[in-house]
Short mmCIF file of C-alpha atoms and ligand atoms in Angstrom, two decimals:
data_model
loop_
_atom_site.label_atom_id
_atom_site.label_comp_id
_atom_site.label_asym_id
_atom_site.label_seq_id
_atom_site.Cartn_x
_atom_site.Cartn_y
_atom_site.Cartn_z
CA MET J 1140 34.77 9.40 -19.29
CA LEU J 1141 31.15 8.44 -17.37
CA HIS J 1142 32.79 5.38 -15.75
CA LEU J 1143 30.00 2.57 -17.34
CA PRO J 1144 29.06 0.33 -14.58
CA THR J 1145 28.59 2.70 -12.11
CA VAL J 1146 25.77 4.75 -15.03
CA ILE J 1147 24.89 0.99 -15.35
CA GLY J 1148 24.06 0.41 -11.85
CA LEU J 1149 22.28 3.60 -11.23
CA SER J 1150 19.98 3.66 -14.19
CA PHE J 1151 19.27 0.03 -12.94
CA ILE J 1152 18.18 0.86 -9.29
CA LEU J 1153 15.75 3.84 -10.17
CA ASN J 1154 13.97 2.47 -13.48
CA LEU J 1155 13.19 -0.43 -11.43
CA LEU J 1156 12.12 2.25 -8.32
CA ILE J 1157 10.48 4.54 -10.45
CA GLY J 1158 9.01 0.61 -11.44
CA LEU J 1159 7.66 -0.76 -8.68
CA PHE J 1160 6.32 3.09 -7.45
CA PHE J 1161 4.08 3.10 -10.51
CA LEU J 1162 2.56 -0.35 -10.00
CA SER J 1163 1.99 0.68 -6.23
CA VAL J 1164 0.19 4.09 -7.44
CA HIS J 1165 -1.82 0.85 -10.39
CA ASN J 1166 -2.53 -0.49 -7.01
CA TYR J 1167 -5.07 1.85 -5.45
CA LYS J 1168 -6.00 4.14 -8.44
CA LYS J 1169 -6.17 1.14 -11.15
CA GLN J 1170 -5.61 3.22 -13.61
CA SER J 1171 -4.11 1.17 -16.76
CA ALA J 1172 -1.79 3.74 -17.66
CA PHE J 1173 0.30 3.29 -14.49
CA LEU J 1174 0.92 -0.08 -14.64
CA ILE J 1175 2.34 -0.07 -18.12
CA PHE J 1176 3.98 2.58 -16.94
CA GLY J 1177 6.35 0.71 -14.65
CA LEU J 1178 6.19 -2.04 -16.73
CA ALA J 1179 8.13 -0.73 -18.95
CA CYS J 1180 10.77 0.95 -16.18
CA ILE J 1181 11.08 -2.45 -15.49
CA ALA J 1182 11.70 -3.85 -18.66
CA PHE J 1183 14.63 -1.25 -18.51
CA SER J 1184 15.96 -2.65 -16.16
CA PHE J 1185 15.41 -5.72 -16.96
CA ALA J 1186 16.73 -5.16 -20.08
CA GLU J 1187 20.06 -4.19 -19.12
CA LEU J 1188 21.01 -6.24 -16.10
CA LEU J 1189 19.68 -9.15 -19.66
CA ALA J 1190 23.04 -7.87 -20.97
CA CYS J 1191 24.83 -7.43 -18.32
CA LEU J 1192 25.20 -11.12 -18.28
CA LYS J 1193 26.82 -11.11 -21.04
CA LEU J 1194 29.93 -10.68 -18.46
CA ILE J 1195 29.49 -14.36 -17.06
CA LEU J 1196 27.29 -16.48 -19.56
CA ASN J 1197 27.64 -17.06 -23.40
CA PHE J 1198 23.86 -17.55 -24.58
CA PRO J 1199 23.77 -15.12 -26.98
CA PHE J 1200 19.62 -15.65 -27.13
CA ILE J 1201 19.02 -14.68 -23.45
CA THR J 1202 21.84 -11.44 -24.00
CA SER J 1203 21.35 -10.70 -26.82
CA TYR J 1204 17.80 -10.79 -28.34
CA LEU J 1205 15.82 -10.79 -25.00
CA ALA J 1206 18.53 -8.14 -23.79
CA ASN J 1207 16.91 -6.09 -27.01
CA ILE J 1208 13.27 -6.88 -27.49
CA PHE J 1209 13.56 -5.62 -23.73
CA ILE J 1210 15.12 -2.50 -24.68
CA ILE J 1211 12.32 -1.88 -27.41
CA LEU J 1212 9.80 -2.81 -25.09
CA SER J 1213 10.98 0.28 -22.97
CA PRO J 1214 9.79 3.36 -24.76
CA PHE J 1215 7.20 0.72 -26.55
CA LEU J 1216 5.68 0.44 -23.11
CA ILE J 1217 4.90 4.31 -22.79
CA ILE J 1218 3.84 4.97 -26.34
CA LEU J 1219 1.00 2.26 -25.34
CA GLY J 1220 1.18 3.86 -21.49
CA LEU J 1221 0.67 7.74 -23.01
CA HIS J 1222 -2.47 5.98 -25.06
CA LYS J 1223 -4.33 4.95 -22.84
CA TYR J 1224 -3.46 7.89 -20.27
CA LYS J 1225 -6.96 9.72 -19.93
CA TYR J 1226 -5.65 13.14 -21.07
CA SER J 1227 -4.21 11.96 -24.43
CA LYS J 1228 -5.93 11.92 -28.06
CA PRO J 1229 -6.55 8.40 -29.21
CA LEU J 1230 -3.88 7.23 -31.29
CA ASN J 1231 -3.35 4.56 -34.08
CA LEU J 1232 -1.37 1.87 -32.74
CA ARG J 1233 -1.21 -1.07 -35.17
CA PRO J 1234 1.34 -0.25 -37.36
CA ILE J 1235 4.14 0.16 -34.43
CA TYR J 1236 2.43 -3.29 -33.58
CA TYR J 1237 3.01 -4.97 -36.95
CA LEU J 1238 6.46 -2.94 -36.80
CA LEU J 1239 7.58 -4.56 -33.53
CA LEU J 1240 6.68 -8.24 -34.65
CA PHE J 1241 8.68 -7.74 -37.51
CA THR J 1242 11.46 -6.13 -35.14
CA ALA J 1243 11.46 -9.24 -33.51
CA VAL J 1244 11.13 -11.57 -36.46
CA VAL J 1245 14.59 -9.74 -37.66
CA LEU J 1246 16.00 -10.05 -34.40
CA LEU J 1247 16.00 -13.75 -34.58
CA SER J 1248 17.81 -14.58 -37.49
CA VAL J 1249 20.63 -11.78 -36.52
CA TYR J 1250 20.80 -11.44 -32.52
CA PRO J 1251 24.49 -13.02 -32.99
CA TYR J 1252 25.89 -10.64 -34.75
CA SER J 1253 26.09 -6.62 -33.84
CA ALA J 1254 23.41 -5.69 -37.11
CA ALA J 1255 21.95 -6.70 -34.14
CA GLN J 1256 22.42 -3.90 -31.98
CA MET J 1257 21.82 -1.77 -35.45
CA VAL J 1258 18.91 -3.28 -35.90
CA THR J 1259 17.50 -2.03 -32.04
CA SER J 1260 19.10 1.10 -31.40
CA PHE J 1261 16.73 2.29 -35.36
CA ILE J 1262 13.88 0.92 -33.57
CA ILE J 1263 13.89 2.54 -30.49
CA ALA J 1264 15.21 5.76 -31.94
CA GLY J 1265 11.91 5.70 -33.93
CA LEU J 1266 9.66 5.38 -30.86
CA TYR J 1267 11.46 8.06 -28.50
CA LEU J 1268 10.39 10.44 -31.87
CA PHE J 1269 7.17 9.26 -31.74
CA SER J 1270 7.00 9.32 -27.87
CA ALA J 1271 7.65 12.85 -27.62
CA TYR J 1272 4.81 13.41 -30.62
CA ILE J 1273 2.41 11.98 -28.24
CA ILE J 1274 3.28 14.53 -25.31
CA SER J 1275 3.67 17.11 -27.61
CA THR J 1276 -0.52 16.84 -28.06
CA MET J 1277 -1.79 16.04 -24.68
CA SER J 1278 -2.20 18.99 -21.82
CA PHE J 1279 -0.22 19.84 -18.88
CA VAL J 1280 -0.01 22.19 -16.54
CA ALA J 1281 3.25 20.90 -15.61
CA THR J 1282 5.13 22.86 -18.90
CA LEU J 1283 8.34 23.10 -18.40
CA GLN J 1284 8.54 19.28 -17.20
CA LYS J 1285 6.19 18.39 -20.20
CA LYS J 1286 8.98 20.64 -22.65
CA ALA J 1287 12.18 19.05 -19.77
CA LEU J 1288 10.56 14.78 -21.43
CA ILE J 1289 10.13 15.89 -25.47
CA THR J 1290 13.86 17.71 -25.07
CA CYS J 1291 14.69 14.34 -23.11
CA PHE J 1292 12.74 11.86 -25.52
CA LEU J 1293 13.82 14.24 -28.77
CA ILE J 1294 17.89 13.29 -27.49
CA HIS J 1295 17.64 10.26 -26.70
CA SER J 1296 16.30 9.46 -30.10
CA LEU J 1297 19.13 11.12 -31.92
CA LEU J 1298 21.48 9.43 -30.10
CA MET J 1299 19.97 6.73 -31.48
CA PHE J 1300 20.14 7.19 -34.46
CA VAL J 1301 23.53 8.59 -34.30
CA GLN J 1302 24.28 4.84 -32.52
CA THR J 1303 22.50 3.62 -35.75
CA VAL J 1304 24.92 5.00 -38.33
CA LEU J 1305 28.36 4.39 -36.29
CA LEU J 1306 27.37 0.44 -35.89
CA ALA J 1307 25.98 0.50 -39.60
CA LEU J 1308 29.15 2.24 -41.10
CA PRO J 1309 31.09 -1.28 -40.75
CA ILE J 1310 28.62 -3.59 -41.00
CA LEU J 1311 28.06 -1.76 -44.44
CA SER J 1312 32.63 -1.65 -45.10
CA LEU J 1313 31.77 2.11 -45.64
CA SER J 1314 35.11 2.09 -42.61
CA GLU J 1315 37.63 0.20 -40.98
CA THR J 1316 36.69 2.20 -37.41
CA THR J 1317 34.47 0.04 -34.65
CA TYR J 1318 33.83 3.24 -32.90
CA LEU J 1319 33.73 2.40 -30.07
CA GLU J 1320 34.32 5.05 -27.06
CA PRO J 1321 32.26 6.67 -29.05
CA LEU J 1322 29.13 3.73 -28.88
CA GLU J 1323 30.28 3.64 -25.35
CA LEU J 1324 29.60 6.52 -24.33
CA ILE J 1325 26.33 6.99 -25.67
CA LEU J 1326 25.81 4.12 -24.76
CA SER J 1327 25.76 5.83 -21.03
CA SER J 1328 23.65 9.17 -22.62
CA HIS J 1329 21.22 6.10 -23.08
CA LEU J 1330 21.00 5.16 -19.84
CA ILE J 1331 20.86 8.61 -18.59
CA LEU J 1332 18.16 9.62 -20.38
CA ALA J 1333 16.04 6.93 -20.25
CA THR J 1334 16.89 7.44 -16.30
CA CYS J 1335 15.76 11.29 -16.20
CA SER J 1336 12.37 10.00 -18.21
CA ALA J 1337 11.54 7.98 -16.38
CA LEU J 1338 12.05 10.12 -13.64
CA LEU J 1339 9.76 13.56 -15.31
CA LEU J 1340 7.53 10.85 -16.18
CA PRO J 1341 5.08 10.54 -12.36
CA TYR J 1342 6.23 13.63 -12.18
CA LEU J 1343 4.41 14.98 -15.53
CA LEU J 1344 0.95 12.58 -14.42
CA ALA J 1345 1.05 13.87 -10.42
CA SER J 1346 0.72 17.90 -11.01
CA ASN J 1347 -1.95 16.85 -13.70
CA THR J 1348 -3.91 13.98 -10.83
CA GLU J 1349 -3.08 17.17 -8.48
CA HIS J 1350 -4.87 19.71 -10.50
CA THR J 1351 -7.35 17.51 -11.26
CA LEU J 1352 -7.96 17.45 -7.48
CA ALA J 1353 -7.99 20.34 -6.91
CA SER J 1354 -10.89 21.27 -9.85
CA ILE J 1355 -13.09 19.40 -8.54
CA ALA J 1356 -12.51 20.43 -5.03
CA ASN J 1357 -13.50 23.84 -6.16
CA THR J 1358 -16.40 23.52 -8.17
CA ASP J 1359 -19.54 23.34 -8.14
CA VAL J 1360 -20.87 20.17 -9.85
CA LEU J 1361 -24.39 21.45 -10.90
CA SER J 1362 -23.40 24.79 -11.87
CA GLN J 1363 -19.73 24.05 -12.93
CA LEU J 1364 -18.72 27.72 -11.40
CA PHE J 1365 -16.76 27.76 -8.98
CA ASN J 1366 -17.88 26.11 -5.39
CA ARG J 1367 -18.08 28.36 -2.04
CA ARG J 1368 -14.46 27.02 -1.85
CA GLY J 1369 -13.56 28.08 -4.72
CA PHE J 1370 -15.28 31.90 -4.79
CA PHE J 1371 -12.60 32.35 -2.23
CA ILE J 1372 -9.46 30.70 -3.03
CA LYS J 1373 -9.46 32.27 -6.69
CA GLY J 1374 -11.61 35.58 -5.20
CA LYS J 1375 -7.74 35.94 -2.86
CA ASN J 1376 -5.45 35.09 -6.01
CA ALA J 1377 -6.85 37.24 -8.19
CA LEU J 1378 -7.41 40.15 -5.70
CA SER J 1379 -3.71 39.96 -5.05
CA LEU J 1380 -1.82 40.95 -8.49
CA PRO J 1381 0.08 44.00 -9.02
CA LEU J 1382 -2.81 44.39 -11.98
CA TYR J 1383 -5.57 45.42 -9.56
CA GLN J 1384 -3.78 47.01 -6.67
CA ASN J 1385 -6.25 49.75 -5.21
CA LYS J 1386 -8.31 49.18 -7.94
CA ASN J 1387 -12.19 49.42 -7.47
CA ILE J 1388 -13.67 45.63 -6.54
CA SER J 1389 -17.22 45.04 -6.66
CA LEU J 1390 -19.02 42.02 -5.76
CA ILE J 1391 -22.55 40.95 -7.34
CA LEU J 1392 -24.47 38.96 -4.49
CA LEU J 1393 -27.83 37.50 -7.03
CA ASP J 1394 -30.40 34.51 -5.10
CA ILE J 1395 -33.39 33.66 -6.97
CA ASP J 1396 -37.25 34.37 -6.28
CA PHE J 1397 -39.40 31.94 -4.12
CA PHE J 1398 -37.19 28.63 -5.58
CA LYS J 1399 -38.82 26.48 -3.00
CA ARG J 1400 -41.89 26.61 -4.63
CA VAL J 1401 -40.57 25.98 -8.45
CA ASN J 1402 -39.38 22.76 -6.41
CA ASP J 1403 -42.57 21.84 -3.79
CA THR J 1404 -44.40 22.35 -8.31
CA TYR J 1405 -42.76 20.82 -10.11
CA GLY J 1406 -40.29 18.93 -8.10
CA HIS J 1407 -36.87 18.77 -7.39
CA GLU J 1408 -34.97 17.86 -10.47
CA ALA J 1409 -36.96 21.14 -11.88
CA GLY J 1410 -35.22 23.15 -9.51
CA ASP J 1411 -32.04 21.64 -10.39
CA GLN J 1412 -32.38 22.91 -13.80
CA ALA J 1413 -33.25 26.05 -13.05
CA ILE J 1414 -29.75 26.50 -10.86
CA LYS J 1415 -27.92 25.53 -13.99
CA TRP J 1416 -29.65 28.27 -16.36
CA ILE J 1417 -29.63 31.11 -13.58
CA ALA J 1418 -25.40 28.98 -14.09
CA GLN J 1419 -25.17 29.61 -17.49
CA HIS J 1420 -26.87 33.50 -17.56
CA VAL J 1421 -24.05 33.89 -15.42
CA LYS J 1422 -21.45 32.82 -17.54
CA SER J 1423 -22.85 34.49 -21.17
CA GLN J 1424 -22.15 37.74 -19.10
CA PHE J 1425 -19.30 36.93 -17.32
CA LEU J 1426 -16.74 35.94 -19.77
CA ASN J 1427 -13.12 37.20 -18.51
CA GLU J 1428 -11.39 38.40 -15.53
CA GLU J 1429 -14.81 38.01 -12.99
CA ILE J 1430 -15.51 35.41 -10.90
CA SER J 1431 -18.66 32.93 -10.89
CA ALA J 1432 -19.34 31.11 -7.93
CA ARG J 1433 -22.98 29.02 -6.40
CA ILE J 1434 -21.70 29.73 -2.86
CA GLY J 1435 -24.73 28.59 -1.58
CA GLY J 1436 -28.38 26.04 -2.87
CA GLU J 1437 -29.71 29.65 -4.77
CA GLU J 1438 -27.04 32.14 -4.03
CA PHE J 1439 -24.59 32.72 -6.96
CA ALA J 1440 -21.56 35.14 -6.56
CA ILE J 1441 -19.20 37.43 -8.75
CA LEU J 1442 -16.77 39.38 -7.99
CA LEU J 1443 -15.47 41.81 -10.13
CA PRO J 1444 -11.91 43.05 -10.58
CA ASN J 1445 -11.56 46.53 -11.42
CA CYS J 1446 -15.11 48.02 -11.12
CA SER J 1447 -16.97 50.11 -9.56
CA LEU J 1448 -20.42 50.33 -8.41
CA SER J 1449 -21.57 51.54 -9.94
CA ASP J 1450 -20.66 49.29 -13.11
CA ALA J 1451 -21.14 46.33 -11.30
CA ARG J 1452 -24.41 47.57 -10.25
CA ASN J 1453 -25.69 47.56 -14.54
CA ASN J 1454 -23.26 44.61 -14.42
CA ALA J 1455 -26.27 43.17 -12.16
CA GLU J 1456 -29.06 44.98 -13.56
CA GLU J 1457 -28.60 43.37 -16.97
CA LEU J 1458 -28.44 39.91 -15.53
CA ARG J 1459 -31.75 40.63 -13.85
CA GLU J 1460 -32.97 41.49 -17.08
CA SER J 1461 -32.23 38.74 -18.60
CA ILE J 1462 -33.21 36.50 -16.93
CA SER J 1463 -36.78 37.77 -16.00
CA SER J 1464 -36.93 38.26 -19.45
CA TYR J 1465 -38.08 35.37 -21.01
CA PRO J 1466 -38.97 32.12 -19.13
CA PHE J 1467 -36.82 28.79 -17.90
CA TYR J 1468 -38.60 25.96 -19.73
CA TYR J 1469 -38.97 22.42 -18.10
CA GLU J 1470 -40.93 19.10 -18.74
CA GLY J 1471 -43.19 21.59 -21.16
CA HIS J 1472 -44.07 24.04 -18.06
CA GLY J 1473 -42.42 27.17 -18.89
CA ILE J 1474 -41.46 28.97 -15.03
CA ASN J 1475 -41.16 32.77 -14.73
CA LEU J 1476 -37.87 33.50 -11.86
CA SER J 1477 -35.86 35.95 -11.25
CA VAL J 1478 -33.20 37.27 -8.75
CA SER J 1479 -32.47 39.70 -6.86
CA ALA J 1480 -29.14 41.40 -5.96
CA GLY J 1481 -26.96 42.86 -3.30
CA VAL J 1482 -24.04 45.02 -5.01
CA SER J 1483 -20.81 45.96 -2.96
CA SER J 1484 -17.61 47.90 -3.71
CA THR J 1485 -14.48 48.23 -2.20
CA ILE J 1486 -11.04 49.83 -2.59
CA ASN J 1487 -9.11 46.48 -3.08
CA GLY J 1488 -6.46 46.00 0.24
CA GLU J 1489 -9.36 48.15 2.16
CA GLN J 1490 -11.74 45.76 2.49
CA THR J 1491 -11.38 41.65 2.66
CA ILE J 1492 -14.26 39.67 -0.30
CA LYS J 1493 -15.99 38.18 3.02
CA GLU J 1494 -16.25 41.49 4.09
CA LEU J 1495 -18.51 42.84 0.83
CA LEU J 1496 -19.59 39.59 1.05
CA ALA J 1497 -21.72 40.40 4.06
CA ASN J 1498 -22.33 43.84 2.47
CA ALA J 1499 -23.47 42.38 -0.47
CA ASP J 1500 -25.50 40.29 1.49
CA LYS J 1501 -27.07 43.55 3.77
CA ARG J 1502 -28.09 44.77 0.66
CA LEU J 1503 -29.60 41.50 -0.97
CA TYR J 1504 -31.78 41.24 2.12
CA LEU J 1505 -32.51 44.86 1.21
CA ALA J 1506 -33.72 43.77 -2.30
CA LYS J 1507 -35.44 40.69 -0.75
CA GLU J 1508 -37.93 42.51 2.32
CA THR J 1509 -38.60 45.21 -0.33
CA GLY J 1510 -40.35 43.29 -2.66
CA ARG J 1511 -37.89 40.88 -5.45
CA ASP J 1512 -36.72 40.92 -8.75
CA LYS J 1513 -34.99 43.84 -7.99
CA VAL J 1514 -30.59 45.36 -7.54
CA VAL J 1515 -29.79 46.77 -4.35
CA THR J 1516 -26.62 48.89 -4.17
CA TYR J 1517 -27.23 51.48 -1.27
CA ASP J 1518 -27.39 50.40 2.76
CA GLU J 1519 -30.47 52.90 3.24
CA LYS J 1520 -34.18 50.90 3.09
CA SER J 1521 -36.26 54.95 4.20
CA LEU J 1522 -34.11 55.61 0.12
CA LEU J 1523 -35.31 52.41 -1.53
CA LEU J 1524 -38.67 53.07 -0.72
CA GLN J 1525 -38.90 56.46 -1.24
CA ALA J 1526 -37.39 54.95 -5.48
N1 GTP A 2446 -33.15 21.75 -6.74
C1 GTP A 2446 -32.71 22.23 -5.28
N2 GTP A 2446 -32.68 22.74 -4.47
C2 GTP A 2446 -32.25 23.64 -3.37
C3 GTP A 2446 -31.18 23.36 -3.26
N3 GTP A 2446 -30.56 24.64 -3.14
C4 GTP A 2446 -31.55 24.54 -2.06
N4 GTP A 2446 -32.74 24.60 -2.74
C5 GTP A 2446 -33.41 24.70 -2.08
O1 GTP A 2446 -33.75 26.50 -2.65
C6 GTP A 2446 -34.87 26.22 -2.25
C7 GTP A 2446 -34.34 28.03 -0.84
O2 GTP A 2446 -35.45 28.84 0.05
P1 GTP A 2446 -35.30 29.91 0.61
O3 GTP A 2446 -34.38 30.19 1.69
O4 GTP A 2446 -36.78 29.76 1.53
O5 GTP A 2446 -35.91 30.73 -0.08
P2 GTP A 2446 -36.96 31.44 -1.24
O6 GTP A 2446 -37.95 30.04 -1.52
O7 GTP A 2446 -36.43 31.40 -2.97
O8 GTP A 2446 -37.54 32.82 -1.16
P3 GTP A 2446 -35.88 34.04 -1.33
O9 GTP A 2446 -35.46 33.58 -1.16
O10 GTP A 2446 -37.35 34.96 0.42
O11 GTP A 2446 -37.43 34.35 -2.52
C8 GTP A 2446 -34.74 25.34 -0.16
O12 GTP A 2446 -36.26 25.20 -1.27
C9 GTP A 2446 -34.27 24.98 -0.79
O13 GTP A 2446 -34.25 23.19 -0.79
C10 GTP A 2446 -30.50 22.85 -4.73
O14 GTP A 2446 -28.95 22.53 -5.07
N5 GTP A 2446 -31.20 22.11 -5.08
#
């Protein structure tokens, strides 16, 4: 059997610490969800404190009524925090507000009796069930922790329903027994589960923040493709996959022709829109395993794992043709754009992405030198001029 005072003491301290941690996160992130999660943890600790005062204070309004209100407030604040959290779907919480108001009034009339605990158990069972539902509708990067938190909430809810039934049986005179031992076990489990949920929640939120920061750092704002940093990180990760070992890897390096003229003639904003337009072509052509990036001002790179030089060349040709086949429109002006591309290829492991890029760059230079609006896959200028 668990030693109840130890469980209460530990869960009191842990909830208080996690609550303070959330408040400090809110202090610099200024996201109301963190403030609310912090208050939820502190409300739980406070409820424990009020309930423990029963040992020294015979004042049921504080030790029963207020303790029950705070214990209900804790899962309610978690729901409110999840609702405010930016990854959640919109929720209609009005029925919950009314239910809590109604519960506060009901508790006011029954708080000196064991019915108060029964009502509280029933309400928090429902609130934990609803929390599990909300978490299940949210997208989190840490899927294992998400499942663990849902499980915690579901078990918690189940235990609270069982507690409601055990408390209801003697009240409704359906049983002579008072089920003290199982109720004590449920209380310990309730405290442990609430603490486990409080520990899992920051981990879950931090994983999403981490993921968001990483994707911001690796994404080009204008084109919404990877930036240079993202291209190398994602590229290296992809090439290390067993799936691509000893396979042909190709790289297309693409540069907009005479782009300076677009800026000079129509303005920088037109140039920006043109970059977005080209990026859209890249995105719509390379939808699968390819890694597309804007690695410089008007320069794009596409890494094609498991793709031969001739297939990469065909892909580059298709892209070049689709860009030059119809104009890009800016404020009613039709602007004809074209691109030049250099393509390089290797067997995965024989060259680094940097080396592939350098080879593609040499070929891109040849494409520019010999007239632009073309794709080059080899190094000799003489061959190119004969063609
Ligand atoms: N609007 C806009 N222009 C950019 C951006 N990044 C780079 N540029 C411009 O892109 C132009 C690149 O010019 P150049 O390197 O001379 O090349 P180019 O005019 O495209 O000529 P070629 O590449 O030789 O065909 C410069 O004028 C840059 O200012 C950007 O994010 N937005």
